[in-house]
Short mmCIF file of C-alpha atoms in Angstrom, two decimals:
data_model
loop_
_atom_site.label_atom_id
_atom_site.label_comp_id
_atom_site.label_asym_id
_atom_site.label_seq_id
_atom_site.Cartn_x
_atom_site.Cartn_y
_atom_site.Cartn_z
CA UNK J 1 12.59 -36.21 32.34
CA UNK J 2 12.79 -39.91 30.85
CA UNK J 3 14.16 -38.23 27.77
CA UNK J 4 17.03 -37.26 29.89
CA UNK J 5 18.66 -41.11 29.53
CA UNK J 6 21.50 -42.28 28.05
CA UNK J 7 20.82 -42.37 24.24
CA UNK J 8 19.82 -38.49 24.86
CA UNK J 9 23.54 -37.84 26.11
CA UNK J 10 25.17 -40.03 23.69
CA UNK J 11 23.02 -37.58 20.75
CA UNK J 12 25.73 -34.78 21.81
CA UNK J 13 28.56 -36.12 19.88
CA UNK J 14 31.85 -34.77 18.75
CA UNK J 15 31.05 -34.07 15.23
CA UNK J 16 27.70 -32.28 16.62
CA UNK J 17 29.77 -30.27 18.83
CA UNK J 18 32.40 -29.11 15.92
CA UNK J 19 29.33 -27.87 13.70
CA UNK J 20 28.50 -25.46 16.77
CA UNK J 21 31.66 -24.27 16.75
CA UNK J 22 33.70 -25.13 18.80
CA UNK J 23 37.32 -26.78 17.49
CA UNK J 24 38.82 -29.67 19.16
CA UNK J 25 41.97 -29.53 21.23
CA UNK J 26 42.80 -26.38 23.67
CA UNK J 27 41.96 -24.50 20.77
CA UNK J 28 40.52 -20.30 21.69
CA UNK J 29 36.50 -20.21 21.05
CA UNK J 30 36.74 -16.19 19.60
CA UNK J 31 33.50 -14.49 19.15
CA UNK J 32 33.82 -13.16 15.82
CA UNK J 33 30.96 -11.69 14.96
CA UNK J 34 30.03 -8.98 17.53
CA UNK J 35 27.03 -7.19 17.59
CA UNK J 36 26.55 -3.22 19.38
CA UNK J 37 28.02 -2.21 22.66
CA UNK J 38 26.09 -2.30 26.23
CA UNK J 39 26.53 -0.23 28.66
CA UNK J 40 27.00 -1.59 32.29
CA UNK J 41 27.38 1.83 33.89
CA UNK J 42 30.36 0.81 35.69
CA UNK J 43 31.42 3.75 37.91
CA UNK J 44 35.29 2.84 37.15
CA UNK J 45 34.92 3.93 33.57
CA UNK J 46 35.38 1.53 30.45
CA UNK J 47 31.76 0.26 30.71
CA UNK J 48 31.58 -0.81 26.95
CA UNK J 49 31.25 -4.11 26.63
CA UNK J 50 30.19 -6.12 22.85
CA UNK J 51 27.05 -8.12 22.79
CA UNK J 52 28.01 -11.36 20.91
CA UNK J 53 25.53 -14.57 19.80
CA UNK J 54 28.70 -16.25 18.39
CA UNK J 55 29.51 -18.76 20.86
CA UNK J 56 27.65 -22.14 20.95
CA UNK J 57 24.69 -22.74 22.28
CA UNK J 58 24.30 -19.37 23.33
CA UNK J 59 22.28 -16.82 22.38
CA UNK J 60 22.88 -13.38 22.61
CA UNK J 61 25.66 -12.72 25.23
CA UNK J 62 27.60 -9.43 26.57
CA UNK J 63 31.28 -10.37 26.11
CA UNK J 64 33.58 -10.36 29.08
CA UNK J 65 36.40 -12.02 27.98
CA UNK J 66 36.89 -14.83 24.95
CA UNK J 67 39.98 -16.97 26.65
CA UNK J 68 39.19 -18.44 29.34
CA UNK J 69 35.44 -17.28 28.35
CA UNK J 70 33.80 -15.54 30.29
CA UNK J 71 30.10 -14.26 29.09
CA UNK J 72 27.82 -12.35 30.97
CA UNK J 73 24.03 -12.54 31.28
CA UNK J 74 22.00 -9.18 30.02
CA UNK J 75 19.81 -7.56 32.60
CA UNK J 76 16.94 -7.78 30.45
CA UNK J 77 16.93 -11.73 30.49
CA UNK J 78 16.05 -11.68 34.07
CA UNK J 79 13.00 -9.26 33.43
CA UNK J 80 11.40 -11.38 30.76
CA UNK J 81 11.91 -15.17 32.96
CA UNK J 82 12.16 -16.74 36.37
CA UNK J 83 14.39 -19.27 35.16
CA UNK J 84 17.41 -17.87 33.01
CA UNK J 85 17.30 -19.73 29.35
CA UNK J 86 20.15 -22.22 29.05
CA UNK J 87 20.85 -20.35 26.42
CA UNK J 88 21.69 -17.00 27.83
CA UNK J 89 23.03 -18.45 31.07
CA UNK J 90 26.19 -16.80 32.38
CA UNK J 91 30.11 -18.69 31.59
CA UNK J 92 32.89 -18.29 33.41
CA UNK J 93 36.08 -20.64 33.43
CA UNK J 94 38.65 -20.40 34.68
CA UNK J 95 41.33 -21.95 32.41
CA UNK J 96 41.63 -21.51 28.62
CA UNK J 97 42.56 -24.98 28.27
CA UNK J 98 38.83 -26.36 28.65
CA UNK J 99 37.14 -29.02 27.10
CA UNK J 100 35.96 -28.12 23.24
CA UNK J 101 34.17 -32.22 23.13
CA UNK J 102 33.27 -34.67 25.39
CA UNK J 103 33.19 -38.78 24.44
CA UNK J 104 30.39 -39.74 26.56
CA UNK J 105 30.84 -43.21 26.35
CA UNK J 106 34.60 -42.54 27.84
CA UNK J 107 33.59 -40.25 30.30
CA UNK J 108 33.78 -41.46 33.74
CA UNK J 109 33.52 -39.97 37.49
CA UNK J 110 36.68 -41.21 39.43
CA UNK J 111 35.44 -41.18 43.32
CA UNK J 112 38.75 -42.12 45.36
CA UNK J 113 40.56 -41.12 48.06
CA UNK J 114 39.72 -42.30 52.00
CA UNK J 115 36.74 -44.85 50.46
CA UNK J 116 36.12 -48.34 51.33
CA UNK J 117 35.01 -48.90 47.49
CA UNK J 118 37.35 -46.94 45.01
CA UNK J 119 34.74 -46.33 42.05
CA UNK J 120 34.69 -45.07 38.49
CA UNK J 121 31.22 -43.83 37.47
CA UNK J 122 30.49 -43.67 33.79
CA UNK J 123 27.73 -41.47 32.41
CA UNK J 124 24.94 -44.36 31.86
CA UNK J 125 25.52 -45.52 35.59
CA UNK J 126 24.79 -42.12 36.38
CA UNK J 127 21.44 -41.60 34.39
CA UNK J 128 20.44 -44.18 36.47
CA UNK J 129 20.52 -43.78 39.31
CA UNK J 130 18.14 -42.07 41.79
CA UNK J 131 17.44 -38.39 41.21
CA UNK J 132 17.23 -35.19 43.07
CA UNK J 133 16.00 -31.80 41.64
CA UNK J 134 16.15 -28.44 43.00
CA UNK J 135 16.00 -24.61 42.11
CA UNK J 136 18.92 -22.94 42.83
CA UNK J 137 21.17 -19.32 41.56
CA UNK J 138 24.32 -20.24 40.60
CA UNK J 139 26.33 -16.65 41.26
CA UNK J 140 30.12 -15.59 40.95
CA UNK J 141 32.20 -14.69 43.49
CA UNK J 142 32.52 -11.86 41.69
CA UNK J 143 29.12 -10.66 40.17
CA UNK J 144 28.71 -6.80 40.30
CA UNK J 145 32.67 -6.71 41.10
CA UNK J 146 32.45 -3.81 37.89
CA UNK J 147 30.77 -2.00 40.30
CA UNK J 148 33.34 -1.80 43.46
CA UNK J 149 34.27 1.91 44.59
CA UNK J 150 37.91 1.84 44.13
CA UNK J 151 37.65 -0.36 41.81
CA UNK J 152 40.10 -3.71 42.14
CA UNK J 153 41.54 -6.75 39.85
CA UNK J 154 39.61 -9.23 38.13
CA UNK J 155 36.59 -9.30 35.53
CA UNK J 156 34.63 -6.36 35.57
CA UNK J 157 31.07 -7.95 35.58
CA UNK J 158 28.04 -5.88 35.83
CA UNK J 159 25.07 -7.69 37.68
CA UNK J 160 24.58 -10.32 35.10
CA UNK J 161 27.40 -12.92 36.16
CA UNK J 162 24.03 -15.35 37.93
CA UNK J 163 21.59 -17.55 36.67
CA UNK J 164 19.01 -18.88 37.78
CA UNK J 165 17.91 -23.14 36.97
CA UNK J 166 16.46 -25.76 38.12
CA UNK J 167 19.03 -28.48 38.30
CA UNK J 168 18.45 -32.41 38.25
CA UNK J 169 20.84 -34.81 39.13
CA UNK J 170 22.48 -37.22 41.79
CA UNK J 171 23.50 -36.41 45.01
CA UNK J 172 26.78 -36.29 45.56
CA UNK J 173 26.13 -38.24 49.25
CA UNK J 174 24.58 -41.13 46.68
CA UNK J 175 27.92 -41.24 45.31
CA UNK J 176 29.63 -40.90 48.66
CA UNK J 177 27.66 -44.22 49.97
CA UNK J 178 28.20 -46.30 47.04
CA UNK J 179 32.25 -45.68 47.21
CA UNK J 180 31.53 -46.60 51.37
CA UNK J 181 33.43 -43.22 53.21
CA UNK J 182 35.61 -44.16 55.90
CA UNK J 183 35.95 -42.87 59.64
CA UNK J 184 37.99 -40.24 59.48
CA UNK J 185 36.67 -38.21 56.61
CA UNK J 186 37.04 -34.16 56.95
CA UNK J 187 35.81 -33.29 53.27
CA UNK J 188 35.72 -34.24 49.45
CA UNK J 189 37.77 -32.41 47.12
CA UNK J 190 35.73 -31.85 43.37
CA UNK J 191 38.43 -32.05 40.13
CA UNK J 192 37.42 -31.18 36.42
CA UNK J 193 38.64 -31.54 33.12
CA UNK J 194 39.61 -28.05 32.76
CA UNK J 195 43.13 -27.33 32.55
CA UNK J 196 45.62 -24.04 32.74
CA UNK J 197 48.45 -24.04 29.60
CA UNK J 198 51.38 -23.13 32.14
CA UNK J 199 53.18 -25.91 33.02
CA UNK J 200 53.22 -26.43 36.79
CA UNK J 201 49.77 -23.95 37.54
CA UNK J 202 46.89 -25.77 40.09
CA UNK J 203 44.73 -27.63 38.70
CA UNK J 204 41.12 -26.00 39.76
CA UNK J 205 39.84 -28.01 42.44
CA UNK J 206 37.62 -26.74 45.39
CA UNK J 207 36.62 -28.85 48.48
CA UNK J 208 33.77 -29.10 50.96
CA UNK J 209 32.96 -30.36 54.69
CA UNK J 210 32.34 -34.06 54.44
CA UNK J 211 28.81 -33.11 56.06
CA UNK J 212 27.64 -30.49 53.77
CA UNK J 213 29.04 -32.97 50.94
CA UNK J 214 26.48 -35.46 52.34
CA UNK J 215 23.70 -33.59 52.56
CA UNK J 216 21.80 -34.91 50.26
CA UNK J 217 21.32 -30.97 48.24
CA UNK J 218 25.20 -30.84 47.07
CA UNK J 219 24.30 -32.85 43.28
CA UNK J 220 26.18 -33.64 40.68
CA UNK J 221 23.64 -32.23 37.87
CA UNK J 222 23.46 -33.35 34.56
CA UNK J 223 20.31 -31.43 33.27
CA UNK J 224 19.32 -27.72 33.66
CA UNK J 225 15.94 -26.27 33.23
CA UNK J 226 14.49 -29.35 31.96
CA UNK J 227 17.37 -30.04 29.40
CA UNK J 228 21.04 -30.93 28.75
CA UNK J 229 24.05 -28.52 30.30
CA UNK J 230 25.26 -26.57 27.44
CA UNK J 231 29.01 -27.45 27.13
CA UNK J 232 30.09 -24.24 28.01
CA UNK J 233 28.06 -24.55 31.52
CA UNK J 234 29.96 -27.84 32.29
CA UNK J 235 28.03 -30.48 30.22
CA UNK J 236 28.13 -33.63 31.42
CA UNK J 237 27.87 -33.03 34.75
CA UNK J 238 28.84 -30.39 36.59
CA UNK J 239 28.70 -29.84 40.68
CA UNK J 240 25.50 -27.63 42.27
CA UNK J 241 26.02 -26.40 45.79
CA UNK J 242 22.80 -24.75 46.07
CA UNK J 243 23.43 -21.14 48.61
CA UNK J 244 27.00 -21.02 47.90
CA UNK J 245 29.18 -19.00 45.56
CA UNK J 246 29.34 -20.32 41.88
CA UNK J 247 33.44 -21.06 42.40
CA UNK J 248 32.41 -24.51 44.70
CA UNK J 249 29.80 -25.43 41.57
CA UNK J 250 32.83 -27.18 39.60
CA UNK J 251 32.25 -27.85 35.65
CA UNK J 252 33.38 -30.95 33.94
CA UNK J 253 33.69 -33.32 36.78
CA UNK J 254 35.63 -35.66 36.79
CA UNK J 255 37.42 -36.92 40.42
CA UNK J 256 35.75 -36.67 43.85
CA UNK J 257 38.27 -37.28 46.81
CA UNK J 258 37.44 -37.46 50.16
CA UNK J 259 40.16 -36.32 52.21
CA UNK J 260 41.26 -36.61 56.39
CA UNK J 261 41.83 -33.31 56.28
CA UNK J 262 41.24 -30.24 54.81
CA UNK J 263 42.04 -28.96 51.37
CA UNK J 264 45.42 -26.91 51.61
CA UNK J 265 46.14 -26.69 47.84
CA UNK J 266 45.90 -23.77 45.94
CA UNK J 267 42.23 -22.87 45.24
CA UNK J 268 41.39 -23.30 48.91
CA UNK J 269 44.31 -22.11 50.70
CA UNK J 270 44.74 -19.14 48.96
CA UNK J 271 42.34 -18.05 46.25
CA UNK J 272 38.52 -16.96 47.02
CA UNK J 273 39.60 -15.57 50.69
CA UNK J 274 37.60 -12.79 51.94
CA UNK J 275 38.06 -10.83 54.80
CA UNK J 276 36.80 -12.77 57.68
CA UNK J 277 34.75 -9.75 58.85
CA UNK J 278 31.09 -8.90 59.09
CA UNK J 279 29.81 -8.65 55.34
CA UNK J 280 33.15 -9.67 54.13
CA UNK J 281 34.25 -5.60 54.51
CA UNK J 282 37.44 -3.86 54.96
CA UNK J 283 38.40 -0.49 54.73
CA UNK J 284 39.86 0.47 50.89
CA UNK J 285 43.67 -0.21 51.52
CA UNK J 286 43.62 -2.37 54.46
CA UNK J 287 46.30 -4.98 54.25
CA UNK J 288 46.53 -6.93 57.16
CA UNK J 289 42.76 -8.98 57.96
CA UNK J 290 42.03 -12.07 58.57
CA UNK J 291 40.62 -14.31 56.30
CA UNK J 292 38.32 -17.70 55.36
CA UNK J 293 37.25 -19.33 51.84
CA UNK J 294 34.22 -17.73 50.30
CA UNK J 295 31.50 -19.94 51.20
CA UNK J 296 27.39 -18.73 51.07
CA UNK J 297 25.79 -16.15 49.70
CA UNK J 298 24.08 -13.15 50.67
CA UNK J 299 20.47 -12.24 50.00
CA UNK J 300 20.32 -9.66 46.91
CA UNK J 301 17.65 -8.37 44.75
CA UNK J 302 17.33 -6.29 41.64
CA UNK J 303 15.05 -3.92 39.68
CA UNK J 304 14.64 -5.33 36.38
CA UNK J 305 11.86 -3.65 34.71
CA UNK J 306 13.23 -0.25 34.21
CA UNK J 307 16.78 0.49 33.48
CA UNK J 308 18.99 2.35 35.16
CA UNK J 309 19.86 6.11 33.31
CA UNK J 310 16.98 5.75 31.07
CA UNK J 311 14.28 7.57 30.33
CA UNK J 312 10.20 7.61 30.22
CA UNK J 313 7.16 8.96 29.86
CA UNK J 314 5.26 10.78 32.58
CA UNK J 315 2.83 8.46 34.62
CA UNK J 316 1.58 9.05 38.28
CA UNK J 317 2.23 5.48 39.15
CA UNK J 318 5.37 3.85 38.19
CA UNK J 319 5.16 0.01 37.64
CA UNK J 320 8.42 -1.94 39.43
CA UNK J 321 9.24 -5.35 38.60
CA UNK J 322 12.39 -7.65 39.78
CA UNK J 323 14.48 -10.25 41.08
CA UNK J 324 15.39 -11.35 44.41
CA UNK J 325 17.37 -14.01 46.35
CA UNK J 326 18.06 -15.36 49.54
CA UNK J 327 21.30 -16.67 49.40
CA UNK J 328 21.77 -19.74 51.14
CA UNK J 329 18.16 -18.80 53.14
CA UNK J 330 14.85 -18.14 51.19
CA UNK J 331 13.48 -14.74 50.47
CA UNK J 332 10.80 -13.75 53.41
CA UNK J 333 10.38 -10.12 51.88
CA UNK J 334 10.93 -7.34 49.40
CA UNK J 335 10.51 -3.85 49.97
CA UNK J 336 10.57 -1.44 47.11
CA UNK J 337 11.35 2.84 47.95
CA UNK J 338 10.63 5.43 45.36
CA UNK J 339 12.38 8.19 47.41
CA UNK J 340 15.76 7.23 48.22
CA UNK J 341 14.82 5.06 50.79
CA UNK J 342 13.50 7.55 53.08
CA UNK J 343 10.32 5.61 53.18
CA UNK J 344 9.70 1.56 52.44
CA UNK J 345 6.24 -0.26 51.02
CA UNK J 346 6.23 -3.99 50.86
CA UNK J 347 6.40 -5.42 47.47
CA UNK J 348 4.53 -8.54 46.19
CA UNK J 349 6.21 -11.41 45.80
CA UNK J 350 5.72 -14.49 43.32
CA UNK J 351 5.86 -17.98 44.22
CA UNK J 352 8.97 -20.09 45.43
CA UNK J 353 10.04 -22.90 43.63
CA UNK J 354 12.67 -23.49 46.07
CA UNK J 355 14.34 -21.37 48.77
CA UNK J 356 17.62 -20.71 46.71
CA UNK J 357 16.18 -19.85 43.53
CA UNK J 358 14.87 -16.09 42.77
CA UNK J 359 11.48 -14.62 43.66
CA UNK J 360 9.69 -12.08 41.12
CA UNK J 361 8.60 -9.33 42.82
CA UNK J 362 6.15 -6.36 41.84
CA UNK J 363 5.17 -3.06 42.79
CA UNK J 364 3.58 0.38 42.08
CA UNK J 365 5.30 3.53 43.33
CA UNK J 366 3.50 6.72 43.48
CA UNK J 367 5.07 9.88 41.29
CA UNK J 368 3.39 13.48 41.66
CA UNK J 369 5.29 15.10 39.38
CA UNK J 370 7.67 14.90 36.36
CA UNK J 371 11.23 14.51 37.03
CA UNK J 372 13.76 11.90 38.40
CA UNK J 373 12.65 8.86 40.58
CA UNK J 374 15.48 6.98 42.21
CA UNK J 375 13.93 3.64 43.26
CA UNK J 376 15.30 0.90 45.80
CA UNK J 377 14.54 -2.75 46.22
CA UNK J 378 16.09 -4.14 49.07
CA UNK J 379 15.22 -8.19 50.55
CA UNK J 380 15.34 -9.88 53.72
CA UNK J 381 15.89 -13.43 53.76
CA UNK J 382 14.14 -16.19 56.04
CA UNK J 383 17.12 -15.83 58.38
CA UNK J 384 16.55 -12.35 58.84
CA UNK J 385 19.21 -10.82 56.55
CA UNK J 386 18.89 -7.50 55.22
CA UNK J 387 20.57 -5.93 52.54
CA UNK J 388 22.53 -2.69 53.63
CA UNK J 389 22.09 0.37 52.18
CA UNK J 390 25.91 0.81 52.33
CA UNK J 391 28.29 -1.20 49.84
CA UNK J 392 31.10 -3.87 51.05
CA UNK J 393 34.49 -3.93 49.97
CA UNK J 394 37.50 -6.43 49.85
CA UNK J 395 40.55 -6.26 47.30
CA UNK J 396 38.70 -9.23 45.58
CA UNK J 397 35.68 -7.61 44.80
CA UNK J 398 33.43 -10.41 46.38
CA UNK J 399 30.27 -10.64 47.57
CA UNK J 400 28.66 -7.30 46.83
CA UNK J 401 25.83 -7.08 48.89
CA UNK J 402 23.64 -3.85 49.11
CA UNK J 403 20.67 -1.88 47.62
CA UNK J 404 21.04 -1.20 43.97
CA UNK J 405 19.38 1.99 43.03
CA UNK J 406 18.10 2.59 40.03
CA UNK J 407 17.61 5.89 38.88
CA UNK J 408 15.10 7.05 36.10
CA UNK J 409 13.83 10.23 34.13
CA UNK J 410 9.96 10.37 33.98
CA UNK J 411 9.55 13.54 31.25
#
């Protein structure tokens, strides 16, 4: 990763940015030129959604939403790699006002708040400093929330709103010691360059315990996969809390505050709540629960070799090949039904980079006749975590958590 120094950084320069196309100022990045529908089978109707390759440094992308953007990964990446291609790697921001180019010999890390050492950390100080590197999926809150029986507010993602990378970087308790935190400390608060256009809206911000800050996995990562962020995954640097939900991995960084006690401003104290309840489930209509910030994730896994509603030709043994994770534990099993889950077989599983990033799994599932197979892949993590057969819901439409079936026609 030597290439991964400052010269490399300083390559990405405004007037490379603008020829990719993205304008300067809090200008809208439209995709113009969009290619044929996809499908994501969402049982709330309006399931259409464009495929677009018009946003840059992407490649082909299903289009949520343009302003604040908001692109969604197809299912078929995950089939053909391990590690999801910078390139078709999910967005999601939150405020339309974003950044559109980055001066990285202005940019600069402001670490404040209850510190012995104040610091300002530019980009070239941070290239060289010690590094960590990990595997990790970076997931929405809200992946799969398309797929929520009522349905509720917010993007309608299908499954493709994850990623999988392996992130390099510098720990954020590096940064932590060299500012020198004081006694006291109850968390760090993470700030980005992103901004909302309404005057007087929070500024996104999301905090963490002062121990998991310091716990030497929670990086501020400047390189993905082996190469630079994209811009529109939060290039420079962007925060990686490996087993937690994608709305603590902040974009853009540009303050860390540590804090005597805990965050109580907007995007902690009221937004990403879910029911504080086994699974994160409440009844449809409930309106009086408990609740807690979103926080880890669950383990998950999905069929990626065959798609859902399609159809194929007749063979007695039906190849199945996937994705799984362990949330914030590592995967310890797969197992894959081809009868509705009457009956389980264990499924193979690839290696493990690193107990937060996915697993490939494979299997063969026996078919004596023609007609429709509904198969199930369902994981257990390390901890012993299995995913229920039965769906969660909260009005957020977080955390889905359950076996995905996929159905198919075998004529």
């Amino acid at each position: 990763m030597d290439r991964l120094d400052f010269e490399a950084a300083r390559s990405v320069s405004r007037r490379r940015l603008l020829t990719a196309g993205i304008s300067g100022g809090a200008a809208l990045i439209a995709a113009r030129a969009l290619g044929a529908d996809v499908d994501l089978r969402l049982p709330g109707g309006n399931s259409a959604r464009p495929l677009t390759s018009d946003f840059p440094q992407k490649g082909e992308m299903i289009l949520q939403r343009a302003r604040p953007v908001l692109l969604e990964t197809p299912m078929e990446v995950f089939q053909h790699n391990l590690y999801t291609p910078n390139d078709r790697f999910y967005v999601r921001w939150h405020w339309s006002d974003m950044p559109t180019s980055i001066d990285v010999d202005q940019y600069r890390i402001a670490i404040g708040g209850h510190v012995e050492r104040p610091l300002s950390i530019s980009l070239a100080q941070l290239l060289r400093m010690p590094r960590v590197e990990l595997a990790a999926v970076n997931q929405c809150s809200g992946n799969s929330r398309g797929l929520f029986e009522p349905r509720v507010p917010g993007a309608q993602w299908g499954h493709g709103a994850m990623g999988n990378a392996k992130w390099m970087g510098v720990s954020l308790r590096h940064l932590l010691d060299l500012a020198g935190v004081r006694g006291g400390a109850v968390a760090v608060r993470i700030g980005a360059l992103d901004k909302p256009l309404v005057e007087g809206a929070p500024a996104f911000e999301k905090a963490l315990g002062i121990d998991h800050a310091r716990d030497g996995e929670v990086m501020l990562a400047f390189a993905m996969s082996g190469e630079q962020l994209p811009l529109l995954n939060g290039f420079p640097v962007r925060l990686v809390v490996p087993g937690w939900y994608s709305t603590y991995w902040m974009k853009t960084v540009n303050t860390i505050e540590v804090l005597t006690a805990p965050d109580d401003r907007y995007w902690m104290a009221k937004a990403y709540k879910i029911p504080d309840t086994p699974r994160a489930h409440v009844a449809p209509g409930t309106k009086d629960f408990p609740t807690v910030p979103i926080n880890r994730m669950n383990p998950r896994s999905w069929i990626t070799s065959i798609a859902d509603g399609a159809s194929y030709g007749y063979d007695p043994v039906l190849p199945v090949e996937g994705i799984a994770m362990g949330g914030d534990s590592g995967v310890a099993r797969v197992e894959i039904s081809g009868n509705g889950g009457r009956t389980w077989e264990p499924a193979t599983l690839g290696r493990e980079d690193d107990r937060y990033g996915f697993r490939r799994f494979t299997a063969r599932i026996g078919v004596p006749r023609p007609g429709r197979v509904r198969v199930m892949a369902r994981c257990t993590n390390t901890a012993g975590e299995t995913q229920p057969m039965e769906a969660n819901w909260n009005p957020g439409g977080y955390m889905r958590n359950c076996v995905e079936p996929v159905t198919v026609a075998l004529t």
